[in-house]
Amino acid sequence: MWEVEDIKEACDRIERNTVYNAFKYCQQFFSSIMAKEDLIELYTLFECKKLTWNAMSKAWDAAFSGRSLSSEENELQKILKDRAKKETWATEYFGEVNCLALYHELENRSFREILPYIRTHYRLNLERLFEKYEYNPEFVETLFSLCEMRMKKLEKKRSVTPSQIEILHQVLQEDIFARVDSWAALIEYVTLLVPKDASENSARNIHDTDNLYDALMALQIIRYEGRKKYPISQITTCSLCWRVADTSNAKKKDKARCHVHLYEKAAERPARKKAYERALAVTRKLRYAHSSRSRLLAALTKFFPYDEKIIQIRLDHWSWWEYEPPQSVWPICGDPVFTDGFWEALPHVARFLRQQGCPLESLKAIIEAMMPLDSSADVQTAATYERWITAWTNDIRYFLPVMAHAEAWLAIYEELYPSLPVDM
């Protein structure tokens, strides 16, 4: 068998490595306790790049079946199970798109290790960049001003002048995106990339970059979930849809439900059992729509001025408003205009609002129609709610996660119950 210090070192190394490096450190333990055929199966998965944490965890459990574990062995087992659990969640997050290879490539890497990997395998795409910033004249003006300055410097040196496209790429890489120094900035940067070695098929190019985006989002969410706090606000997100729920009416804050989806009968309020059951079915299926919802949110942000502070809404933190004080949301510059393209990206939400006679040009009307507060709410809850109505109206970009969540939810509801109106 092995020394205690050996397994302690293995635990430490597995904590800090990808699944493939972890397997290398575990080989000596596996080879001494496993049946030969089980070991060969793991080696086969390793060689063809299909090894998973789940496979390693199951192999470990099988090898130790029927015997008690030492404290060190038990610690290693916990680590493998934890990695397997995160991997299972990531698989559900990706849905039908297989991003596990990228997930395994990037997991447990530090930010400083991930960025060089991305810059080695991906490049900026000008079409994506100008599409994203077409509504931000300040960015475009700054970009071309830097290009002009660089051109003048080259002319003074009387050196061979690169083409305008080459200068544009130099400015983007060396001036605009020279410092990608946070997860938020990295996520933003990735939306502008395509693979360096991609084929001519542009659809596949975008799909490949979306895989990278999804893999990074999954890793960021897993990191966030580990330090998730309880809502500080008295209102929270309904556990079965996107609406507002009062935490004082729930046994657990993460199980609070809006007035539309209350299962139990309350004072002067009937039980909504059928609505509850339908919403439960939608929520179960919504678990597999994370990546499409993230992409929709990314698409919605392009219709508004870019601000690095607002990037937090892209980290899949759909209930961010439960944790951040509303005073930190300052009015957006200028009145936002909802274009036809914006509502085309949210067809189910647009229909939902029109059915209620909601004017699609009124920020407050949209927010109140989508996030109605129960008429029985107490004074304190109503006051908290009004503060958030003001915050969202000040900057509608902070409300985009709610709209993306509602669009995904309503689409699934229509798929499951095509002949039934949405419960209200």
Coordinates of N, CA, C and O in Angstrom, one line a residue, residues 143-236:
L143 N -11.7 53.9 -30.7 CA -11.0 52.9 -31.5 C -10.3 53.6 -32.7 O -9.1 53.4 -32.9
F144 N -11.1 54.3 -33.4 CA -10.5 54.9 -34.7 C -9.5 56.1 -34.4 O -8.6 56.3 -35.1
S145 N -9.7 56.7 -33.2 CA -8.7 57.7 -32.8 C -7.4 57.1 -32.5 O -6.3 57.6 -32.9
L146 N -7.4 55.9 -31.8 CA -6.2 55.2 -31.5 C -5.5 54.7 -32.8 O -4.3 54.7 -32.9
C147 N -6.3 54.3 -33.8 CA -5.8 53.8 -35.0 C -5.1 54.9 -35.8 O -4.0 54.8 -36.4
E148 N -5.7 56.1 -35.7 CA -5.1 57.3 -36.4 C -3.8 57.7 -35.7 O -2.8 58.0 -36.4
M149 N -3.7 57.7 -34.4 CA -2.5 58.0 -33.7 C -1.4 57.0 -34.1 O -0.2 57.4 -34.3
R150 N -1.7 55.7 -34.1 CA -0.7 54.7 -34.4 C -0.2 54.9 -35.9 O 1.0 54.7 -36.2
M151 N -1.1 55.2 -36.8 CA -0.7 55.4 -38.2 C 0.2 56.6 -38.3 O 1.2 56.5 -39.0
K152 N 0.0 57.7 -37.6 CA 0.8 58.9 -37.6 C 2.2 58.6 -37.1 O 3.2 59.0 -37.6
K153 N 2.3 57.8 -36.0 CA 3.6 57.4 -35.4 C 4.4 56.6 -36.4 O 5.6 56.8 -36.6
L154 N 3.7 55.7 -37.1 CA 4.4 54.9 -38.1 C 4.9 55.7 -39.3 O 6.0 55.5 -39.8
E155 N 4.1 56.7 -39.7 CA 4.5 57.6 -40.8 C 5.7 58.4 -40.4 O 6.6 58.7 -41.3
K156 N 5.8 58.9 -39.2 CA 7.0 59.6 -38.7 C 8.2 58.8 -38.7 O 9.3 59.3 -39.0
K157 N 8.1 57.5 -38.4 CA 9.3 56.7 -38.4 C 9.7 56.2 -39.8 O 10.7 55.6 -40.0
R158 N 8.8 56.6 -40.8 CA 9.0 56.2 -42.2 C 9.3 54.7 -42.4 O 10.1 54.3 -43.2
S159 N 8.6 54.0 -41.6 CA 8.7 52.5 -41.7 C 7.6 52.0 -42.6 O 6.7 52.8 -43.0
V160 N 7.7 50.7 -42.9 CA 6.7 50.1 -43.8 C 5.3 50.2 -43.1 O 5.2 49.7 -41.9
T161 N 4.4 50.8 -43.7 CA 3.1 51.0 -43.0 C 2.2 49.8 -43.2 O 1.9 49.4 -44.4
P162 N 1.7 49.1 -42.2 CA 0.8 48.0 -42.3 C -0.5 48.4 -42.9 O -0.8 49.6 -42.9
S163 N -1.3 47.5 -43.3 CA -2.6 47.8 -43.8 C -3.5 48.3 -42.7 O -3.2 48.1 -41.5
Q164 N -4.6 48.9 -43.1 CA -5.6 49.4 -42.1 C -6.1 48.3 -41.2 O -6.3 48.5 -40.0
I165 N -6.3 47.1 -41.8 CA -6.9 46.0 -41.0 C -5.8 45.6 -40.0 O -6.1 45.3 -38.8
E166 N -4.6 45.5 -40.4 CA -3.5 45.1 -39.5 C -3.3 46.1 -38.3 O -3.2 45.7 -37.2
I167 N -3.4 47.4 -38.6 CA -3.3 48.4 -37.6 C -4.5 48.3 -36.6 O -4.4 48.4 -35.4
L168 N -5.7 48.0 -37.2 CA -6.9 47.9 -36.4 C -6.7 46.7 -35.4 O -7.0 46.8 -34.2
H169 N -6.2 45.6 -35.9 CA -6.0 44.4 -35.0 C -4.9 44.8 -33.9 O -5.1 44.3 -32.8
Q170 N -3.9 45.5 -34.3 CA -2.9 45.9 -33.3 C -3.4 46.7 -32.2 O -3.1 46.5 -31.0
V171 N -4.3 47.7 -32.6 CA -4.9 48.6 -31.6 C -5.8 47.8 -30.7 O -5.8 48.0 -29.4
L172 N -6.6 46.9 -31.2 CA -7.5 46.1 -30.4 C -6.7 45.2 -29.4 O -7.1 45.2 -28.2
Q173 N -5.7 44.6 -29.9 CA -4.9 43.7 -29.0 C -4.0 44.4 -28.0 O -3.9 44.0 -26.9
E174 N -3.4 45.5 -28.5 CA -2.3 46.1 -27.7 C -2.8 47.3 -26.9 O -2.2 47.7 -25.9
D175 N -4.0 47.9 -27.3 CA -4.5 49.0 -26.5 C -5.9 48.7 -25.9 O -6.0 48.9 -24.7
I176 N -6.8 48.3 -26.7 CA -8.2 48.1 -26.2 C -8.3 46.9 -25.2 O -8.8 47.0 -24.1
F177 N -7.8 45.8 -25.7 CA -7.9 44.5 -24.9 C -6.6 44.0 -24.4 O -6.4 42.9 -24.2
A178 N -5.7 45.0 -24.2 CA -4.4 44.6 -23.6 C -4.5 44.1 -22.2 O -3.8 43.2 -21.8
R179 N -5.4 44.7 -21.4 CA -5.6 44.3 -20.0 C -7.0 43.6 -19.8 O -8.0 44.3 -19.7
V180 N -7.0 42.3 -19.9 CA -8.2 41.6 -19.5 C -7.9 41.0 -18.1 O -7.3 39.9 -18.0
D181 N -8.2 41.7 -17.1 CA -7.7 41.4 -15.7 C -8.8 41.0 -14.7 O -8.6 41.1 -13.5
S182 N -10.0 40.6 -15.2 CA -11.0 40.1 -14.3 C -11.9 39.1 -15.0 O -11.9 39.1 -16.3
W183 N -12.6 38.3 -14.3 CA -13.5 37.4 -14.9 C -14.6 38.1 -15.7 O -15.0 37.6 -16.8
A184 N -15.1 39.2 -15.2 CA -16.1 39.9 -15.9 C -15.6 40.4 -17.3 O -16.2 40.2 -18.3
A185 N -14.4 40.9 -17.3 CA -13.8 41.4 -18.6 C -13.5 40.2 -19.5 O -13.6 40.3 -20.7
L186 N -13.1 39.1 -18.9 CA -12.8 37.9 -19.7 C -14.1 37.4 -20.4 O -14.0 37.1 -21.6
I187 N -15.2 37.3 -19.7 CA -16.4 36.9 -20.3 C -16.8 37.8 -21.4 O -17.3 37.4 -22.5
E188 N -16.6 39.1 -21.2 CA -16.9 40.1 -22.3 C -16.0 39.9 -23.5 O -16.5 39.9 -24.6
Y189 N -14.8 39.7 -23.2 CA -13.8 39.5 -24.3 C -14.1 38.2 -25.1 O -14.0 38.3 -26.4
V190 N -14.5 37.2 -24.5 CA -14.8 35.9 -25.2 C -15.9 36.0 -26.2 O -15.9 35.4 -27.3
T191 N -16.9 36.9 -26.0 CA -18.0 37.1 -26.9 C -17.5 37.7 -28.2 O -18.3 37.7 -29.2
L192 N -16.3 38.2 -28.3 CA -15.8 38.8 -29.5 C -14.8 37.9 -30.3 O -14.2 38.3 -31.3
L193 N -14.7 36.6 -29.9 CA -13.6 35.8 -30.4 C -14.2 34.7 -31.4 O -15.4 34.4 -31.3
V194 N -13.3 34.2 -32.2 CA -13.5 33.0 -33.0 C -12.3 32.1 -32.9 O -11.2 32.6 -32.7
P195 N -12.4 30.8 -33.1 CA -11.2 29.9 -33.0 C -10.2 30.3 -34.1 O -10.6 30.6 -35.3
K196 N -8.9 30.2 -33.8 CA -7.9 30.5 -34.8 C -7.8 29.5 -35.9 O -7.6 29.8 -37.1
D197 N -8.1 28.2 -35.6 CA -8.0 27.1 -36.5 C -9.3 26.6 -37.0 O -9.5 25.5 -37.4
A198 N -10.3 27.5 -37.0 CA -11.7 27.1 -37.4 C -11.8 27.0 -38.9 O -11.0 27.5 -39.7
S199 N -12.8 26.2 -39.3 CA -13.0 26.0 -40.7 C -13.7 27.2 -41.3 O -14.0 28.2 -40.6
E200 N -14.0 27.2 -42.6 CA -14.7 28.4 -43.2 C -16.1 28.5 -42.8 O -16.8 29.5 -43.1
N201 N -16.6 27.4 -42.2 CA -18.1 27.4 -41.8 C -18.3 28.4 -40.7 O -17.9 28.1 -39.5
S202 N -18.8 29.6 -40.9 CA -18.9 30.6 -39.9 C -19.9 30.1 -38.8 O -19.7 30.5 -37.6
A203 N -20.9 29.4 -39.1 CA -21.8 28.9 -38.1 C -21.1 28.0 -37.1 O -21.3 28.1 -35.8
R204 N -20.2 27.2 -37.6 CA -19.4 26.4 -36.7 C -18.4 27.2 -35.8 O -18.2 26.9 -34.7
N205 N -17.9 28.3 -36.4 CA -17.0 29.2 -35.7 C -17.7 29.7 -34.5 O -17.1 29.7 -33.4
I206 N -18.9 30.2 -34.7 CA -19.6 30.8 -33.6 C -20.0 29.8 -32.5 O -19.9 30.0 -31.3
H207 N -20.4 28.6 -33.0 CA -20.7 27.5 -32.1 C -19.5 27.1 -31.2 O -19.7 27.0 -30.0
D208 N -18.3 27.1 -31.8 CA -17.2 26.7 -31.0 C -16.9 27.8 -30.0 O -16.5 27.4 -28.8
T209 N -17.0 29.0 -30.3 CA -16.8 30.1 -29.3 C -17.9 30.1 -28.3 O -17.6 30.4 -27.1
D210 N -19.1 29.8 -28.7 CA -20.1 29.7 -27.7 C -19.8 28.6 -26.7 O -20.2 28.7 -25.5
N211 N -19.2 27.5 -27.1 CA -18.8 26.4 -26.2 C -17.8 27.0 -25.2 O -17.9 26.6 -24.0
L212 N -16.9 27.8 -25.6 CA -15.9 28.4 -24.7 C -16.7 29.3 -23.7 O -16.4 29.2 -22.5
Y213 N -17.6 30.1 -24.2 CA -18.4 31.0 -23.3 C -19.1 30.2 -22.3 O -19.1 30.5 -21.1
D214 N -19.8 29.1 -22.7 CA -20.6 28.2 -21.8 C -19.7 27.6 -20.8 O -20.0 27.5 -19.6
A215 N -18.5 27.1 -21.2 CA -17.6 26.4 -20.3 C -17.1 27.4 -19.2 O -17.1 27.1 -18.0
L216 N -16.8 28.6 -19.6 CA -16.3 29.7 -18.6 C -17.5 30.1 -17.7 O -17.3 30.3 -16.5
M217 N -18.7 30.2 -18.2 CA -19.8 30.6 -17.4 C -20.1 29.5 -16.4 O -20.4 29.8 -15.2
A218 N -20.0 28.2 -16.8 CA -20.3 27.1 -15.9 C -19.3 27.1 -14.7 O -19.6 27.0 -13.6
L219 N -18.0 27.4 -15.1 CA -16.9 27.4 -14.0 C -17.2 28.6 -13.1 O -17.0 28.5 -11.9
Q220 N -17.6 29.7 -13.6 CA -17.8 30.9 -12.8 C -19.0 30.7 -11.9 O -19.0 31.1 -10.7
I221 N -20.0 30.1 -12.4 CA -21.2 29.9 -11.6 C -20.9 28.9 -10.4 O -21.3 29.1 -9.3
I222 N -20.1 27.8 -10.7 CA -19.7 26.9 -9.7 C -18.9 27.6 -8.6 O -19.1 27.3 -7.4
R223 N -18.0 28.5 -9.0 CA -17.3 29.2 -8.0 C -18.2 30.1 -7.2 O -18.0 30.2 -6.0
Y224 N -19.2 30.7 -7.8 CA -20.1 31.6 -7.1 C -21.0 30.8 -6.2 O -21.2 31.3 -5.0
E225 N -21.5 29.7 -6.6 CA -22.4 28.9 -5.8 C -21.7 28.5 -4.4 O -22.4 28.4 -3.4
G226 N -20.4 28.4 -4.5 CA -19.7 27.9 -3.2 C -19.8 29.0 -2.2 O -19.5 28.7 -1.0
R227 N -20.0 30.3 -2.5 CA -20.0 31.3 -1.5 C -21.4 32.1 -1.6 O -21.4 33.3 -1.2
K228 N -22.4 31.4 -2.1 CA -23.7 32.1 -2.2 C -24.3 32.5 -0.9 O -24.2 31.7 0.1
K229 N -24.8 33.7 -0.8 CA -25.4 34.2 0.5 C -26.9 34.1 0.4 O -27.5 34.0 -0.7
Y230 N -27.6 34.2 1.5 CA -29.0 34.3 1.5 C -29.4 35.7 1.1 O -28.7 36.7 1.3
P231 N -30.6 35.9 0.5 CA -31.0 37.2 0.1 C -31.1 38.2 1.3 O -31.5 37.8 2.4
I232 N -30.6 39.4 1.1 CA -30.7 40.4 2.2 C -32.1 41.1 2.1 O -32.5 41.8 3.0
S233 N -32.7 41.0 0.9 CA -34.0 41.7 0.7 C -35.1 40.9 1.2 O -35.0 39.6 1.3
Q234 N -36.3 41.5 1.5 CA -37.4 40.8 1.9 C -38.2 40.2 0.7 O -39.0 39.3 0.9
I235 N -37.8 40.6 -0.5 CA -38.4 40.0 -1.7 C -37.3 39.2 -2.4 O -36.1 39.5 -2.3
T236 N -37.7 38.2 -3.0 CA -36.8 37.3 -3.7 C -37.4 36.8 -5.0 O -38.6 37.2 -5.3

